[in-house]
Amino acid sequence: MKAFLILYIIVILLVFGKAQLCNPTCTREMNPHCGVTAECHVPAANLCLLRYKACILDQHHMSPIINVLPGHCPNNWPICPEI
């Protein structure tokens, strides 16, 4: 019984330990960056907001940001859907 309880606690920690909270607290600094995924791009006003959006993408099991470009995203690239 004790071994079962320990195993149960370990499983719960592994399942919920992966969950991360995305922190939306960022400054209003305007320093645009463009996050690039395999399918679309993620425009952000600054790197902090881009990290937040990357966290949201990860939580929803969407394509991760694989590259970050300084400046605004090109207009001809598809924008990732807002979550």
PDB file of N, CA and C in Angstrom:
ATOM      1  N   MET A   1       0.828  -1.195   0.000  1.00  0.00           N
ATOM      2  CA  MET A   1       0.000   0.000   0.000  1.00  0.00           C
ATOM      3  C   MET A   1       0.875   1.262   0.000  1.00  0.00           C
ATOM      4  N   LYS A   2       1.935   1.237   0.799  1.00  0.00           N
ATOM      5  CA  LYS A   2       2.826   2.387   0.881  1.00  0.00           C
ATOM      6  C   LYS A   2       3.522   2.622  -0.462  1.00  0.00           C
ATOM      7  N   ALA A   3       3.942   1.541  -1.111  1.00  0.00           N
ATOM      8  CA  ALA A   3       4.603   1.654  -2.416  1.00  0.00           C
ATOM      9  C   ALA A   3       3.644   2.223  -3.453  1.00  0.00           C
ATOM     10  N   PHE A   4       2.379   1.804  -3.393  1.00  0.00           N
ATOM     11  CA  PHE A   4       1.378   2.319  -4.325  1.00  0.00           C
ATOM     12  C   PHE A   4       1.183   3.820  -4.134  1.00  0.00           C
ATOM     13  N   LEU A   5       1.119   4.257  -2.901  1.00  0.00           N
ATOM     14  CA  LEU A   5       0.940   5.675  -2.603  1.00  0.00           C
ATOM     15  C   LEU A   5       2.127   6.493  -3.106  1.00  0.00           C
ATOM     16  N   ILE A   6       3.328   5.997  -2.903  1.00  0.00           N
ATOM     17  CA  ILE A   6       4.525   6.697  -3.382  1.00  0.00           C
ATOM     18  C   ILE A   6       4.525   6.770  -4.904  1.00  0.00           C
ATOM     19  N   LEU A   7       4.183   5.663  -5.559  1.00  0.00           N
ATOM     20  CA  LEU A   7       4.106   5.646  -7.020  1.00  0.00           C
ATOM     21  C   LEU A   7       3.049   6.624  -7.521  1.00  0.00           C
ATOM     22  N   TYR A   8       1.911   6.671  -6.854  1.00  0.00           N
ATOM     23  CA  TYR A   8       0.830   7.586  -7.220  1.00  0.00           C
ATOM     24  C   TYR A   8       1.300   9.042  -7.117  1.00  0.00           C
ATOM     25  N   ILE A   9       1.988   9.378  -6.067  1.00  0.00           N
ATOM     26  CA  ILE A   9       2.491  10.746  -5.880  1.00  0.00           C
ATOM     27  C   ILE A   9       3.512  11.092  -6.961  1.00  0.00           C
ATOM     28  N   ILE A  10       4.377  10.167  -7.301  1.00  0.00           N
ATOM     29  CA  ILE A  10       5.371  10.408  -8.354  1.00  0.00           C
ATOM     30  C   ILE A  10       4.690  10.664  -9.693  1.00  0.00           C
ATOM     31  N   VAL A  11       3.681   9.878 -10.016  1.00  0.00           N
ATOM     32  CA  VAL A  11       2.950  10.067 -11.278  1.00  0.00           C
ATOM     33  C   VAL A  11       2.273  11.431 -11.305  1.00  0.00           C
ATOM     34  N   ILE A  12       1.632  11.810 -10.223  1.00  0.00           N
ATOM     35  CA  ILE A  12       0.971  13.120 -10.152  1.00  0.00           C
ATOM     36  C   ILE A  12       1.990  14.240 -10.342  1.00  0.00           C
ATOM     37  N   LEU A  13       3.134  14.137  -9.704  1.00  0.00           N
ATOM     38  CA  LEU A  13       4.164  15.171  -9.850  1.00  0.00           C
ATOM     39  C   LEU A  13       4.686  15.245 -11.278  1.00  0.00           C
ATOM     40  N   LEU A  14       4.842  14.111 -11.929  1.00  0.00           N
ATOM     41  CA  LEU A  14       5.316  14.114 -13.314  1.00  0.00           C
ATOM     42  C   LEU A  14       4.292  14.734 -14.248  1.00  0.00           C
ATOM     43  N   VAL A  15       3.031  14.418 -14.042  1.00  0.00           N
ATOM     44  CA  VAL A  15       1.980  14.951 -14.915  1.00  0.00           C
ATOM     45  C   VAL A  15       1.823  16.448 -14.717  1.00  0.00           C
ATOM     46  N   PHE A  16       1.699  16.883 -13.480  1.00  0.00           N
ATOM     47  CA  PHE A  16       1.449  18.293 -13.224  1.00  0.00           C
ATOM     48  C   PHE A  16       2.722  19.117 -13.140  1.00  0.00           C
ATOM     49  N   GLY A  17       3.854  18.499 -12.993  1.00  0.00           N
ATOM     50  CA  GLY A  17       5.120  19.216 -12.965  1.00  0.00           C
ATOM     51  C   GLY A  17       5.461  19.828 -14.305  1.00  0.00           C
ATOM     52  N   LYS A  18       4.926  19.264 -15.385  1.00  0.00           N
ATOM     53  CA  LYS A  18       5.168  19.790 -16.726  1.00  0.00           C
ATOM     54  C   LYS A  18       4.407  21.088 -16.956  1.00  0.00           C
ATOM     55  N   ALA A  19       3.296  21.257 -16.258  1.00  0.00           N
ATOM     56  CA  ALA A  19       2.475  22.444 -16.473  1.00  0.00           C
ATOM     57  C   ALA A  19       3.255  23.686 -16.058  1.00  0.00           C
ATOM     58  N   GLN A  20       3.238  24.669 -16.915  1.00  0.00           N
ATOM     59  CA  GLN A  20       3.911  25.914 -16.591  1.00  0.00           C
ATOM     60  C   GLN A  20       2.915  27.055 -16.722  1.00  0.00           C
ATOM     61  N   LEU A  21       3.098  28.060 -15.947  1.00  0.00           N
ATOM     62  CA  LEU A  21       2.253  29.230 -16.034  1.00  0.00           C
ATOM     63  C   LEU A  21       2.950  30.249 -16.913  1.00  0.00           C
ATOM     64  N   CYS A  22       2.220  30.778 -17.845  1.00  0.00           N
ATOM     65  CA  CYS A  22       2.767  31.811 -18.722  1.00  0.00           C
ATOM     66  C   CYS A  22       2.538  33.158 -18.054  1.00  0.00           C
ATOM     67  N   ASN A  23       3.587  33.931 -17.917  1.00  0.00           N
ATOM     68  CA  ASN A  23       3.513  35.217 -17.232  1.00  0.00           C
ATOM     69  C   ASN A  23       3.319  36.342 -18.245  1.00  0.00           C
ATOM     70  N   PRO A  24       2.121  36.954 -18.260  1.00  0.00           N
ATOM     71  CA  PRO A  24       1.861  38.029 -19.221  1.00  0.00           C
ATOM     72  C   PRO A  24       2.361  39.400 -18.768  1.00  0.00           C
ATOM     73  N   THR A  25       3.044  39.474 -17.642  1.00  0.00           N
ATOM     74  CA  THR A  25       3.501  40.756 -17.114  1.00  0.00           C
ATOM     75  C   THR A  25       4.742  41.214 -17.872  1.00  0.00           C
ATOM     76  N   CYS A  26       4.561  42.226 -18.708  1.00  0.00           N
ATOM     77  CA  CYS A  26       5.660  42.782 -19.507  1.00  0.00           C
ATOM     78  C   CYS A  26       5.561  44.299 -19.513  1.00  0.00           C
ATOM     79  N   THR A  27       6.658  44.939 -19.840  1.00  0.00           N
ATOM     80  CA  THR A  27       6.650  46.396 -19.970  1.00  0.00           C
ATOM     81  C   THR A  27       5.971  46.777 -21.284  1.00  0.00           C
ATOM     82  N   ARG A  28       5.707  48.048 -21.449  1.00  0.00           N
ATOM     83  CA  ARG A  28       5.095  48.540 -22.692  1.00  0.00           C
ATOM     84  C   ARG A  28       6.141  49.010 -23.692  1.00  0.00           C
ATOM     85  N   GLU A  29       7.364  48.608 -23.459  1.00  0.00           N
ATOM     86  CA  GLU A  29       8.471  48.977 -24.341  1.00  0.00           C
ATOM     87  C   GLU A  29       8.157  48.549 -25.780  1.00  0.00           C
ATOM     88  N   MET A  30       8.383  49.451 -26.729  1.00  0.00           N
ATOM     89  CA  MET A  30       8.191  49.116 -28.145  1.00  0.00           C
ATOM     90  C   MET A  30       9.542  48.756 -28.746  1.00  0.00           C
ATOM     91  N   ASN A  31       9.769  47.478 -28.894  1.00  0.00           N
ATOM     92  CA  ASN A  31      10.979  46.939 -29.500  1.00  0.00           C
ATOM     93  C   ASN A  31      10.538  45.681 -30.247  1.00  0.00           C
ATOM     94  N   PRO A  32       9.854  45.867 -31.402  1.00  0.00           N
ATOM     95  CA  PRO A  32       9.203  44.738 -32.070  1.00  0.00           C
ATOM     96  C   PRO A  32      10.156  43.611 -32.453  1.00  0.00           C
ATOM     97  N   HIS A  33       9.635  42.399 -32.306  1.00  0.00           N
ATOM     98  CA  HIS A  33      10.339  41.191 -32.715  1.00  0.00           C
ATOM     99  C   HIS A  33       9.336  40.253 -33.372  1.00  0.00           C
ATOM    100  N   CYS A  34       9.844  39.385 -34.215  1.00  0.00           N
ATOM    101  CA  CYS A  34       9.007  38.444 -34.950  1.00  0.00           C
ATOM    102  C   CYS A  34       9.457  37.025 -34.622  1.00  0.00           C
ATOM    103  N   GLY A  35       8.554  36.247 -34.058  1.00  0.00           N
ATOM    104  CA  GLY A  35       8.835  34.838 -33.803  1.00  0.00           C
ATOM    105  C   GLY A  35       8.405  34.016 -35.008  1.00  0.00           C
ATOM    106  N   VAL A  36       9.262  33.118 -35.440  1.00  0.00           N
ATOM    107  CA  VAL A  36       8.976  32.312 -36.631  1.00  0.00           C
ATOM    108  C   VAL A  36       8.765  30.863 -36.203  1.00  0.00           C
ATOM    109  N   THR A  37       7.635  30.288 -36.611  1.00  0.00           N
ATOM    110  CA  THR A  37       7.388  28.863 -36.406  1.00  0.00           C
ATOM    111  C   THR A  37       7.448  28.193 -37.777  1.00  0.00           C
ATOM    112  N   ALA A  38       7.253  26.902 -37.811  1.00  0.00           N
ATOM    113  CA  ALA A  38       7.267  26.183 -39.086  1.00  0.00           C
ATOM    114  C   ALA A  38       6.043  26.515 -39.934  1.00  0.00           C
ATOM    115  N   GLU A  39       4.984  27.036 -39.301  1.00  0.00           N
ATOM    116  CA  GLU A  39       3.727  27.258 -40.007  1.00  0.00           C
ATOM    117  C   GLU A  39       3.320  28.720 -40.148  1.00  0.00           C
ATOM    118  N   CYS A  40       3.796  29.567 -39.253  1.00  0.00           N
ATOM    119  CA  CYS A  40       3.321  30.950 -39.242  1.00  0.00           C
ATOM    120  C   CYS A  40       4.313  31.816 -38.466  1.00  0.00           C
ATOM    121  N   HIS A  41       3.972  33.082 -38.314  1.00  0.00           N
ATOM    122  CA  HIS A  41       4.839  33.970 -37.531  1.00  0.00           C
ATOM    123  C   HIS A  41       4.054  34.595 -36.384  1.00  0.00           C
ATOM    124  N   VAL A  42       4.795  35.022 -35.370  1.00  0.00           N
ATOM    125  CA  VAL A  42       4.208  35.565 -34.149  1.00  0.00           C
ATOM    126  C   VAL A  42       4.755  36.969 -33.934  1.00  0.00           C
ATOM    127  N   PRO A  43       3.974  38.006 -34.261  1.00  0.00           N
ATOM    128  CA  PRO A  43       4.451  39.368 -34.014  1.00  0.00           C
ATOM    129  C   PRO A  43       4.315  39.727 -32.533  1.00  0.00           C
ATOM    130  N   ALA A  44       5.277  40.476 -32.024  1.00  0.00           N
ATOM    131  CA  ALA A  44       5.224  40.906 -30.626  1.00  0.00           C
ATOM    132  C   ALA A  44       5.871  42.277 -30.497  1.00  0.00           C
ATOM    133  N   ALA A  45       5.351  43.074 -29.569  1.00  0.00           N
ATOM    134  CA  ALA A  45       5.859  44.427 -29.356  1.00  0.00           C
ATOM    135  C   ALA A  45       7.253  44.428 -28.737  1.00  0.00           C
ATOM    136  N   ASN A  46       7.597  43.358 -27.997  1.00  0.00           N
ATOM    137  CA  ASN A  46       8.932  43.258 -27.398  1.00  0.00           C
ATOM    138  C   ASN A  46       9.244  41.792 -27.086  1.00  0.00           C
ATOM    139  N   LEU A  47      10.462  41.534 -26.656  1.00  0.00           N
ATOM    140  CA  LEU A  47      10.885  40.155 -26.401  1.00  0.00           C
ATOM    141  C   LEU A  47      10.115  39.499 -25.258  1.00  0.00           C
ATOM    142  N   CYS A  48       9.742  40.269 -24.259  1.00  0.00           N
ATOM    143  CA  CYS A  48       8.979  39.719 -23.142  1.00  0.00           C
ATOM    144  C   CYS A  48       7.641  39.176 -23.640  1.00  0.00           C
ATOM    145  N   LEU A  49       6.943  39.948 -24.459  1.00  0.00           N
ATOM    146  CA  LEU A  49       5.664  39.489 -24.999  1.00  0.00           C
ATOM    147  C   LEU A  49       5.852  38.303 -25.938  1.00  0.00           C
ATOM    148  N   LEU A  50       6.958  38.264 -26.642  1.00  0.00           N
ATOM    149  CA  LEU A  50       7.231  37.129 -27.520  1.00  0.00           C
ATOM    150  C   LEU A  50       7.454  35.859 -26.689  1.00  0.00           C
ATOM    151  N   ARG A  51       8.162  35.977 -25.569  1.00  0.00           N
ATOM    152  CA  ARG A  51       8.342  34.818 -24.677  1.00  0.00           C
ATOM    153  C   ARG A  51       6.993  34.340 -24.139  1.00  0.00           C
ATOM    154  N   TYR A  52       6.122  35.288 -23.791  1.00  0.00           N
ATOM    155  CA  TYR A  52       4.780  34.937 -23.310  1.00  0.00           C
ATOM    156  C   TYR A  52       4.001  34.189 -24.393  1.00  0.00           C
ATOM    157  N   LYS A  53       4.031  34.705 -25.619  1.00  0.00           N
ATOM    158  CA  LYS A  53       3.320  34.049 -26.716  1.00  0.00           C
ATOM    159  C   LYS A  53       3.912  32.674 -27.018  1.00  0.00           C
ATOM    160  N   ALA A  54       5.221  32.537 -26.895  1.00  0.00           N
ATOM    161  CA  ALA A  54       5.865  31.234 -27.098  1.00  0.00           C
ATOM    162  C   ALA A  54       5.393  30.240 -26.041  1.00  0.00           C
ATOM    163  N   CYS A  55       5.227  30.697 -24.825  1.00  0.00           N
ATOM    164  CA  CYS A  55       4.735  29.853 -23.743  1.00  0.00           C
ATOM    165  C   CYS A  55       3.307  29.385 -24.041  1.00  0.00           C
ATOM    166  N   ILE A  56       2.470  30.295 -24.524  1.00  0.00           N
ATOM    167  CA  ILE A  56       1.085  29.948 -24.870  1.00  0.00           C
ATOM    168  C   ILE A  56       1.073  28.917 -25.995  1.00  0.00           C
ATOM    169  N   LEU A  57       1.900  29.116 -27.018  1.00  0.00           N
ATOM    170  CA  LEU A  57       1.980  28.140 -28.110  1.00  0.00           C
ATOM    171  C   LEU A  57       2.354  26.767 -27.563  1.00  0.00           C
ATOM    172  N   ASP A  58       3.317  26.736 -26.658  1.00  0.00           N
ATOM    173  CA  ASP A  58       3.769  25.475 -26.073  1.00  0.00           C
ATOM    174  C   ASP A  58       2.651  24.803 -25.279  1.00  0.00           C
ATOM    175  N   GLN A  59       1.919  25.569 -24.510  1.00  0.00           N
ATOM    176  CA  GLN A  59       0.832  25.002 -23.706  1.00  0.00           C
ATOM    177  C   GLN A  59      -0.271  24.415 -24.574  1.00  0.00           C
ATOM    178  N   HIS A  60      -0.459  24.977 -25.761  1.00  0.00           N
ATOM    179  CA  HIS A  60      -1.505  24.484 -26.664  1.00  0.00           C
ATOM    180  C   HIS A  60      -0.949  23.501 -27.699  1.00  0.00           C
ATOM    181  N   HIS A  61       0.276  23.052 -27.475  1.00  0.00           N
ATOM    182  CA  HIS A  61       0.919  22.050 -28.342  1.00  0.00           C
ATOM    183  C   HIS A  61       0.925  22.478 -29.808  1.00  0.00           C
ATOM    184  N   MET A  62       1.181  23.756 -30.030  1.00  0.00           N
ATOM    185  CA  MET A  62       1.291  24.284 -31.387  1.00  0.00           C
ATOM    186  C   MET A  62       2.768  24.341 -31.771  1.00  0.00           C
ATOM    187  N   SER A  63       3.035  24.634 -33.037  1.00  0.00           N
ATOM    188  CA  SER A  63       4.421  24.702 -33.514  1.00  0.00           C
ATOM    189  C   SER A  63       5.215  25.697 -32.677  1.00  0.00           C
ATOM    190  N   PRO A  64       6.393  25.303 -32.205  1.00  0.00           N
ATOM    191  CA  PRO A  64       7.201  26.209 -31.384  1.00  0.00           C
ATOM    192  C   PRO A  64       7.900  27.265 -32.234  1.00  0.00           C
ATOM    193  N   ILE A  65       8.279  28.339 -31.592  1.00  0.00           N
ATOM    194  CA  ILE A  65       9.068  29.372 -32.262  1.00  0.00           C
ATOM    195  C   ILE A  65      10.476  28.824 -32.455  1.00  0.00           C
ATOM    196  N   ILE A  66      10.929  28.821 -33.705  1.00  0.00           N
ATOM    197  CA  ILE A  66      12.241  28.257 -34.019  1.00  0.00           C
ATOM    198  C   ILE A  66      13.275  29.326 -34.356  1.00  0.00           C
ATOM    199  N   ASN A  67      12.799  30.560 -34.572  1.00  0.00           N
ATOM    200  CA  ASN A  67      13.716  31.652 -34.885  1.00  0.00           C
ATOM    201  C   ASN A  67      13.083  32.959 -34.437  1.00  0.00           C
ATOM    202  N   VAL A  68      13.904  33.901 -34.043  1.00  0.00           N
ATOM    203  CA  VAL A  68      13.427  35.227 -33.640  1.00  0.00           C
ATOM    204  C   VAL A  68      14.149  36.256 -34.484  1.00  0.00           C
ATOM    205  N   LEU A  69      13.353  37.122 -35.112  1.00  0.00           N
ATOM    206  CA  LEU A  69      13.910  38.181 -35.953  1.00  0.00           C
ATOM    207  C   LEU A  69      13.621  39.534 -35.317  1.00  0.00           C
ATOM    208  N   PRO A  70      14.578  40.441 -35.300  1.00  0.00           N
ATOM    209  CA  PRO A  70      14.300  41.784 -34.790  1.00  0.00           C
ATOM    210  C   PRO A  70      13.419  42.538 -35.780  1.00  0.00           C
ATOM    211  N   GLY A  71      12.571  43.391 -35.254  1.00  0.00           N
ATOM    212  CA  GLY A  71      11.705  44.199 -36.108  1.00  0.00           C
ATOM    213  C   GLY A  71      10.354  43.547 -36.340  1.00  0.00           C
ATOM    214  N   HIS A  72       9.567  44.217 -37.182  1.00  0.00           N
ATOM    215  CA  HIS A  72       8.222  43.728 -37.494  1.00  0.00           C
ATOM    216  C   HIS A  72       8.291  42.514 -38.408  1.00  0.00           C
ATOM    217  N   CYS A  73       7.277  41.672 -38.328  1.00  0.00           N
ATOM    218  CA  CYS A  73       7.191  40.507 -39.207  1.00  0.00           C
ATOM    219  C   CYS A  73       6.812  40.967 -40.613  1.00  0.00           C
ATOM    220  N   PRO A  74       7.329  40.303 -41.630  1.00  0.00           N
ATOM    221  CA  PRO A  74       6.947  40.638 -43.005  1.00  0.00           C
ATOM    222  C   PRO A  74       5.444  40.446 -43.217  1.00  0.00           C
ATOM    223  N   ASN A  75       4.845  41.323 -43.999  1.00  0.00           N
ATOM    224  CA  ASN A  75       3.401  41.275 -44.236  1.00  0.00           C
ATOM    225  C   ASN A  75       2.960  40.051 -45.027  1.00  0.00           C
ATOM    226  N   ASN A  76       3.863  39.461 -45.802  1.00  0.00           N
ATOM    227  CA  ASN A  76       3.452  38.348 -46.658  1.00  0.00           C
ATOM    228  C   ASN A  76       3.511  36.996 -45.946  1.00  0.00           C
ATOM    229  N   TRP A  77       3.867  36.958 -44.664  1.00  0.00           N
ATOM    230  CA  TRP A  77       3.884  35.710 -43.903  1.00  0.00           C
ATOM    231  C   TRP A  77       2.552  35.541 -43.182  1.00  0.00           C
ATOM    232  N   PRO A  78       2.051  34.317 -43.073  1.00  0.00           N
ATOM    233  CA  PRO A  78       0.803  34.114 -42.318  1.00  0.00           C
ATOM    234  C   PRO A  78       1.039  34.322 -40.818  1.00  0.00           C
ATOM    235  N   ILE A  79       0.076  34.935 -40.171  1.00  0.00           N
ATOM    236  CA  ILE A  79       0.153  35.191 -38.732  1.00  0.00           C
ATOM    237  C   ILE A  79      -0.436  33.994 -37.988  1.00  0.00           C
ATOM    238  N   CYS A  80       0.212  33.579 -36.915  1.00  0.00           N
ATOM    239  CA  CYS A  80      -0.319  32.494 -36.088  1.00  0.00           C
ATOM    240  C   CYS A  80      -1.628  32.955 -35.441  1.00  0.00           C
ATOM    241  N   PRO A  81      -2.586  32.052 -35.288  1.00  0.00           N
ATOM    242  CA  PRO A  81      -3.850  32.448 -34.659  1.00  0.00           C
ATOM    243  C   PRO A  81      -3.636  32.841 -33.202  1.00  0.00           C
ATOM    244  N   GLU A  82      -4.372  33.840 -32.759  1.00  0.00           N
ATOM    245  CA  GLU A  82      -4.317  34.246 -31.353  1.00  0.00           C
ATOM    246  C   GLU A  82      -5.055  33.202 -30.526  1.00  0.00           C
ATOM    247  N   ILE A  83      -4.524  32.922 -29.381  1.00  0.00           N
ATOM    248  CA  ILE A  83      -5.145  31.909 -28.525  1.00  0.00           C
ATOM    249  C   ILE A  83      -5.854  32.593 -27.379  1.00  0.00           C
TER     250      ILE A  83
END
